[in-house]
Coordinates of C-alpha atoms in Angstrom, one line a residue:
M1 CA -5.3 -19.9 -5.3
D2 CA -1.8 -18.9 -4.1
F3 CA -1.9 -15.9 -6.5
F4 CA -4.7 -14.3 -4.4
K5 CA -2.6 -14.6 -1.2
Q6 CA 0.5 -12.9 -2.7
P7 CA 1.6 -9.5 -1.3
Y8 CA 0.4 -6.6 -3.5
P9 CA 1.5 -2.9 -3.7
F10 CA -0.7 -0.7 -1.6
E11 CA -0.8 2.9 -0.6
L12 CA -3.6 5.1 0.5
A13 CA -4.2 7.6 -2.3
S14 CA -4.0 11.3 -1.6
W15 CA -6.9 13.5 -2.6
I16 CA -5.0 14.7 -5.7
D17 CA -4.2 11.2 -6.8
S18 CA -7.8 10.1 -6.3
L19 CA -9.1 13.1 -8.3
K20 CA -6.8 12.2 -11.1
L21 CA -7.7 8.6 -11.2
A22 CA -11.4 9.2 -10.8
S23 CA -11.4 11.8 -13.5
A24 CA -9.5 9.6 -16.0
I25 CA -11.7 6.6 -15.4
G26 CA -14.9 8.7 -15.4
V27 CA -14.1 10.2 -18.7
F28 CA -13.1 6.8 -20.2
I29 CA -16.5 5.4 -19.1
A30 CA -18.4 8.3 -20.5
V31 CA -16.6 8.1 -23.8
F32 CA -16.9 4.3 -24.0
L33 CA -20.7 4.4 -23.4
L34 CA -21.2 7.3 -25.8
I35 CA -19.4 5.4 -28.6
F36 CA -20.7 1.9 -28.1
Q37 CA -24.1 2.6 -26.3
P38 CA -24.5 -0.9 -24.9
F39 CA -27.4 -2.2 -22.7
G40 CA -30.1 -0.2 -24.5
L41 CA -28.5 3.3 -24.2
E42 CA -29.1 3.8 -28.0
E43 CA -32.8 4.2 -27.1
I44 CA -32.2 7.5 -25.3
P45 CA -33.4 10.4 -27.5
A46 CA -30.6 12.0 -29.5
S47 CA -31.1 15.5 -28.1
Y48 CA -30.6 14.2 -24.5
K49 CA -28.2 11.4 -25.2
P50 CA -24.7 13.1 -24.6
W51 CA -25.4 14.5 -21.2
M52 CA -27.6 11.7 -19.9
I53 CA -24.9 9.1 -20.8
S54 CA -22.1 11.3 -19.5
V55 CA -23.8 11.2 -16.1
Y56 CA -22.6 7.5 -15.8
G57 CA -19.1 8.8 -16.0
G58 CA -19.9 11.2 -13.2
I59 CA -21.3 8.4 -11.1
T60 CA -18.0 6.5 -11.6
F61 CA -16.0 9.5 -10.7
I62 CA -17.9 10.0 -7.4
A63 CA -17.9 6.3 -6.5
I64 CA -14.1 6.1 -6.8
L65 CA -13.6 9.3 -4.9
V66 CA -15.9 8.2 -2.1
F67 CA -14.4 4.7 -1.8
Q68 CA -10.8 5.9 -1.7
Q69 CA -11.1 8.9 0.5
V70 CA -14.0 7.9 2.8
I71 CA -14.5 4.2 3.0
M72 CA -10.8 3.2 2.9
R73 CA -9.9 5.7 5.5
A74 CA -12.8 4.6 7.7
F75 CA -11.4 1.1 7.9
P76 CA -7.6 1.5 8.5
N77 CA -7.3 -2.0 10.0
F78 CA -8.4 -3.6 6.8
F79 CA -6.7 -1.3 4.3
R80 CA -3.1 -1.9 5.5
E81 CA 0.0 -2.3 3.3
Q82 CA 1.5 -5.1 5.5
D83 CA -1.7 -7.3 5.0
W84 CA -2.5 -6.3 1.4
T85 CA -2.7 -9.1 -1.2
T86 CA -3.8 -9.6 -4.8
G87 CA -7.0 -11.1 -3.5
K88 CA -7.8 -8.0 -1.4
E89 CA -6.9 -5.7 -4.4
I90 CA -9.5 -7.6 -6.5
V91 CA -12.1 -7.3 -3.7
E92 CA -11.4 -3.6 -3.4
N93 CA -12.0 -3.1 -7.1
L94 CA -15.2 -5.3 -7.0
S95 CA -16.4 -3.1 -4.1
I96 CA -15.9 0.0 -6.2
L97 CA -17.9 -1.7 -9.0
L98 CA -20.7 -2.4 -6.6
L99 CA -20.7 1.2 -5.5
I100 CA -20.9 2.3 -9.1
A101 CA -23.6 -0.2 -9.8
I102 CA -25.7 1.2 -7.0
G103 CA -25.3 4.7 -8.3
N104 CA -26.1 3.5 -11.9
F105 CA -29.2 1.7 -10.6
Y106 CA -30.7 4.8 -8.8
Y107 CA -29.9 7.1 -11.7
T108 CA -31.3 4.7 -14.4
S109 CA -34.4 4.2 -12.3
W110 CA -34.8 7.9 -12.0
I111 CA -34.6 8.6 -15.7
G112 CA -37.0 5.7 -16.4
G113 CA -34.6 3.4 -18.0
I114 CA -35.2 0.5 -15.7
R115 CA -37.7 -0.6 -13.1
P116 CA -36.6 -0.2 -9.5
T117 CA -36.6 -3.9 -8.7
I118 CA -34.1 -6.4 -7.4
M119 CA -33.8 -7.9 -10.9
G120 CA -33.2 -4.4 -12.3
F121 CA -30.4 -3.9 -9.9
L122 CA -28.9 -7.3 -10.6
F123 CA -29.0 -6.5 -14.3
L124 CA -27.1 -3.2 -13.8
F125 CA -24.6 -4.8 -11.5
F126 CA -23.9 -7.5 -14.0
A127 CA -23.5 -4.9 -16.8
T128 CA -21.1 -2.9 -14.6
V129 CA -19.0 -5.9 -13.7
L130 CA -19.0 -7.2 -17.3
I131 CA -17.5 -3.9 -18.4
G132 CA -15.0 -3.6 -15.6
I133 CA -13.9 -7.0 -14.3
F134 CA -11.6 -8.1 -17.2
P135 CA -9.6 -4.9 -17.4
I136 CA -9.3 -4.9 -13.6
V137 CA -8.0 -8.5 -13.3
T138 CA -5.7 -8.0 -16.2
L139 CA -4.2 -4.8 -14.8
I140 CA -3.8 -6.3 -11.4
F141 CA -2.0 -9.3 -12.8
V142 CA 0.3 -7.2 -15.0
H143 CA 1.1 -4.8 -12.2
Y144 CA 1.8 -7.7 -9.8
T145 CA 4.1 -9.5 -12.2
K146 CA 6.0 -6.4 -13.2
S147 CA 6.5 -5.2 -9.6
L148 CA 7.5 -8.7 -8.5
K149 CA 10.1 -9.2 -11.2
R150 CA 11.6 -5.7 -10.6
N151 CA 11.8 -6.1 -6.8
L152 CA 13.2 -9.6 -6.9
R153 CA 15.9 -8.5 -9.3
E154 CA 16.9 -5.5 -7.2
A155 CA 16.7 -7.3 -3.9
Q156 CA 19.0 -10.1 -5.2
T157 CA 21.6 -7.5 -6.3
L158 CA 21.5 -5.8 -2.9
D159 CA 21.5 -9.0 -1.0
T160 CA 24.6 -10.3 -2.9
S161 CA 26.4 -7.1 -2.0
L162 CA 25.3 -7.2 1.6
Q163 CA 26.6 -10.8 2.0
S164 CA 30.0 -9.8 0.7
K165 CA 30.6 -7.1 3.2
S166 CA 31.7 -7.4 6.8
R167 CA 29.6 -5.9 9.6
E168 CA 30.8 -3.1 11.8
N169 CA 31.4 -3.8 15.5
L170 CA 29.4 -0.9 17.0
T171 CA 30.1 0.0 20.6
A172 CA 28.5 3.5 21.1
Q173 CA 25.5 3.5 23.4
L174 CA 22.2 4.5 22.0
T175 CA 19.5 6.5 23.9
I176 CA 16.0 6.5 22.7
S177 CA 14.3 9.5 24.2
S178 CA 10.7 9.5 25.5
Q179 CA 8.3 12.4 25.8
Y180 CA 8.4 11.4 29.5
K181 CA 12.0 12.0 30.3
E182 CA 12.1 9.4 33.0
E183 CA 11.3 6.7 30.4
N184 CA 14.4 7.3 28.2
F185 CA 15.8 3.9 27.1
S186 CA 19.5 3.2 26.5
L187 CA 20.9 0.1 24.8
S188 CA 23.8 -1.1 22.6
P189 CA 23.5 -0.8 18.8
Q190 CA 24.3 -4.5 18.8
Q191 CA 21.0 -5.1 20.6
L192 CA 18.7 -3.0 18.5
L193 CA 16.8 -4.7 15.7
W194 CA 14.1 -2.3 14.6
I195 CA 11.6 0.4 15.8
S196 CA 8.0 0.4 14.7
A197 CA 5.2 2.9 15.1
A198 CA 2.4 2.0 17.6
D199 CA -0.2 4.8 17.6
N200 CA 1.3 7.5 19.9
Y201 CA 4.2 5.3 20.9
I202 CA 7.1 3.5 19.3
E203 CA 7.9 -0.1 19.8
V204 CA 11.6 -0.9 20.2
N205 CA 12.5 -4.4 19.2
Y206 CA 15.8 -5.5 20.6
V207 CA 17.6 -8.6 21.8
V208 CA 19.2 -9.5 25.1
N209 CA 21.5 -12.6 24.9
T210 CA 19.9 -13.4 21.5
K211 CA 16.3 -13.4 23.0
P212 CA 13.8 -10.9 21.5
N213 CA 12.4 -8.2 23.7
K214 CA 10.0 -5.2 23.1
K215 CA 9.6 -1.9 24.8
L216 CA 7.0 0.8 24.3
I217 CA 8.2 4.4 24.5
R218 CA 6.1 7.6 24.1
N219 CA 7.6 9.1 20.9
N220 CA 7.3 9.0 17.1
L221 CA 9.6 7.8 14.3
S222 CA 10.0 11.3 12.8
N223 CA 11.7 12.6 16.0
L224 CA 14.3 9.8 15.8
E225 CA 14.9 9.7 12.0
K226 CA 17.6 12.3 11.6
E227 CA 19.3 11.6 15.0
F228 CA 19.7 7.8 14.3
Y229 CA 20.7 8.0 10.6
P230 CA 24.4 8.4 11.4
H231 CA 24.2 5.1 13.4
G232 CA 22.8 3.2 10.4
I233 CA 19.3 3.1 11.8
L234 CA 17.2 4.1 8.8
R235 CA 13.6 4.7 8.0
T236 CA 12.5 1.9 5.7
H237 CA 8.7 2.4 5.8
R238 CA 6.3 4.9 7.3
S239 CA 5.9 2.6 10.3
Y240 CA 9.5 1.2 10.6
M241 CA 13.1 2.1 11.3
V242 CA 15.7 -0.6 11.0
N243 CA 19.2 -1.1 12.3
M244 CA 20.9 -1.8 9.0
H245 CA 23.9 -3.2 10.7
K246 CA 21.7 -6.2 11.8
A247 CA 20.4 -6.9 8.3
S248 CA 21.4 -10.4 7.2
H249 CA 19.3 -10.8 4.0
I250 CA 17.2 -8.7 1.7
Q251 CA 14.2 -10.3 0.0
G252 CA 11.9 -9.0 -2.6
N253 CA 8.1 -9.2 -3.2
A254 CA 5.6 -7.2 -5.2
Q255 CA 5.3 -4.6 -2.5
G256 CA 9.0 -3.9 -2.3
Y257 CA 11.7 -5.4 -0.1
R258 CA 11.7 -7.3 3.2
L259 CA 14.7 -7.2 5.5
K260 CA 15.7 -10.3 7.5
L261 CA 17.5 -9.4 10.6
E262 CA 19.9 -11.3 12.9
N263 CA 18.2 -13.0 15.8
A264 CA 14.7 -12.2 14.4
V265 CA 12.0 -14.4 12.9
E266 CA 9.9 -11.5 11.7
T267 CA 10.9 -9.6 8.5
V268 CA 10.6 -5.8 8.2
P269 CA 9.2 -4.1 5.1
V270 CA 11.0 -1.6 2.9
S271 CA 8.6 0.4 0.8
R272 CA 9.5 1.8 -2.6
K273 CA 9.5 5.3 -1.2
Y274 CA 12.4 4.6 1.2
A275 CA 14.3 2.0 -1.0
P276 CA 16.6 4.7 -2.6
A277 CA 17.8 5.8 0.8
I278 CA 18.6 2.2 1.8
T279 CA 20.6 1.8 -1.4
E280 CA 22.4 5.0 -0.9
W281 CA 23.3 4.1 2.7
M282 CA 24.6 0.7 1.6
N283 CA 26.7 2.3 -1.1
Q284 CA 28.3 4.6 1.4
Q285 CA 28.6 2.4 4.5
L286 CA 29.2 -1.0 2.9
D287 CA 31.2 0.4 0.0
I288 CA 28.9 -0.9 -2.6
R289 CA 29.3 0.8 -6.0
P290 CA 26.2 1.3 -8.2

């Protein structure tokens, strides 16, 4: 059961990515059904068969598009990278299959292929799951295993290099500006751990005498990214910036890397998108050679 609780790569798909995925799977389903004609599809008259069967591919296309671009965006608190696991990935794909089954049920009932009853729906749901569940679970397992091995290997290399280098003793004062000028916040780089996005605010996580503290400031990460890069405070995720001088360990999981910081219990994510920038900074600032 631990497999279902493991972190799994997650990113909300763009419209273009959803269109590509939905088109590819929709075409595959249409071709598969046209070739093998399971579940009584061979009884459709030959003159109508190609387009009537192809509609099932269209239903799959619409279901994937609706789920990824409407349903997933309507529930942002559930579909979050930091909470995403292999179990949730399987549930997501089963939900898409359910949506496809509903579409297949109404369409098959409309063309007279099945009675509009609960048993008829259960039959189509079973048929849809039977076709899709094994490829889904297999692909999820392969993707998880591949991502985990790659990220663990890369994280171990980076962590070994990080441990071999000394930390800089930073003294320059940092000022984190607020959209309300009177709320500007100044602190030592030795105090700052990370900054995270919090709706229209940023949450500054820092330490005072090794004790963790937090402060909300009206601003966003994009406004700070370029200004703080020379200080070694880097964007590691769409929702996080980290003081790399306070990084003590780099760990890997299937989603990417996690940074362990001095005087902090919580780890901070590093997404695949920002990993190259972290590596480049370490090569430059800590004199690591690729």
